[in-house]
Amino acid sequence: MNHFELVQGSGGPELACEGVPLAKIAEAVGTPVYVYSSATLERHFTVLRDALTGAGLKDPLIAFAVKANPNVAVLRTLAAVGAGADVVSEGEIRRALAAGVPPDRIVFSGVGKTEAEVAFALETGVAEINLESEPELALVNRVAQQMGKRATVAIRVNPDVEAGGHAKISTGKAENKFGVSFGEAERLYANASNMAGVRPVGVACHIGSQITDLAPMEAAFKKMRGLVERLRAEGLSVERLDLGGGLGAPYFNSATPPAPADYAAMIARTMAGLTDIQFAFEPGRMIAANAGVLVAKVLHVNARPEGRKFLVLDAAMNDLLRPAMYDAFHDIRPVKPREGDPATYDVVGPICETGDTFTRDRALPPLEAGDLIAFMTAGAYGAAMSSEYNSRLLVPEVLVKGDQFAVVRPRPTYDDMLAKEQSAPWL
Ligand code: LLP
């Protein structure tokens, strides 16, 4: 469920975010603009937490994957209801801290942490550093000792399962760059427990993103349980099991992902009888995707005499990269739907390459130049992946709460854009 609904406006039905019509935001802030719903963010987090605790998983650490939506106001909204943060860079640690996420709820993942990033994480006192390889274990052990600290670490395992979904976002096969094998995990865990600079507290996995079937997760989680049991049988202490993120969000064109309650029940079933363990999760998309939309304006309807009808928007692939990068589907809704027969459009942006196509042959209600549309399910990996390609200004972000809204990342000016560069001495 989300909080983007048609409401009755003075001129007919119109799309609103909670109590604020999207057209009102577009008028105040301009387009394109990302709009997020606080109520949806909070709801998705609490639905997941209640499902997990309801299934008997005590006090889970739910660390929102900051990469999905790093906006500090979004993080602050989630931190206020108890979310931690799953981070993959010093920048993301700094964002989580700026949002008030307590360090003991921050999990630091990622295959290539630099020495400076490890030192920063240790200075911060993050809950756990997820190690993805033997060289990384050596690095963290060394940096921690230099700092007179002992790093709390987990070993990330690659469970070698096929998660389904797009190849570019699948992470859990042996050929992917993430994590170590089960055999390696046992060896590294035992080694780590004898090192002065690290204290291994658990194991972690994450098999992919936009997963719509529980079976591959269940297969991976069973293997993870086996690993915990083997480590414990060797006399090693395992206090935390991090099961990653990956649960899909509905994009309204395909299989509905499993309900959080079914996900939680599957975990409770798979882990039944495993005691004295804290579960950690790293959900991104299922919390943020349907909590955000990208509102854009129709610049032209370019109806070719040969038949194709191009809807040219003021948003482009630099603002929402997912269709160009993963052939992703985003539902497109008119902000003020007109009466009339649907037409078939190719929806494109103004960037000078063919990849700047959001969708082809999409049936939409009739649209005219000046109309507003909303790309739905754009709250995760939307603004997060935007760029200034074609020297287009980064899209602003707006957060709605009830009948209030606030610009939480303003649209930069062209002077701001140019001020980030400097000349070379010989120019
Ligand atoms: N934990 C780790 C270690 C991850 O690598 C990821 C996502 C997550 C958690 C969060 O996964 P989620 O719950 O959001 O599925 N840009 C792509 C998605 C890339 C996901 C990368 N890793 C897209 O737009 O579909």
Tab-separated table of C-alpha atoms in Angstrom, residues 69-79 94-100 397 399 408:
chain	number	residue	atom	x	y	z
A	69	ASN	CA	17.471	6.425	-1.281
A	70	PRO	CA	20.251	8.382	0.409
A	71	ASN	CA	18.295	11.600	0.980
A	72	VAL	CA	19.002	12.628	4.576
A	73	ALA	CA	15.380	13.633	5.252
A	74	VAL	CA	14.243	10.207	4.047
A	75	LEU	CA	16.832	8.552	6.297
A	76	ARG	CA	15.758	10.738	9.204
A	77	THR	CA	12.121	9.727	8.669
A	78	LEU	CA	13.117	6.065	8.811
A	79	ALA	CA	15.544	6.517	11.721
A	94	ARG	CA	28.121	10.336	6.892
A	95	ARG	CA	24.572	10.562	5.550
A	96	ALA	CA	23.309	8.013	8.095
A	97	LEU	CA	25.010	9.910	10.940
A	98	ALA	CA	23.626	13.234	9.658
A	99	ALA	CA	20.157	11.667	9.765
A	100	GLY	CA	20.596	10.639	13.393
A	397	GLU	CA	13.481	16.151	-3.934
A	399	LEU	CA	9.157	15.179	1.238
A	408	VAL	CA	14.586	18.410	1.053
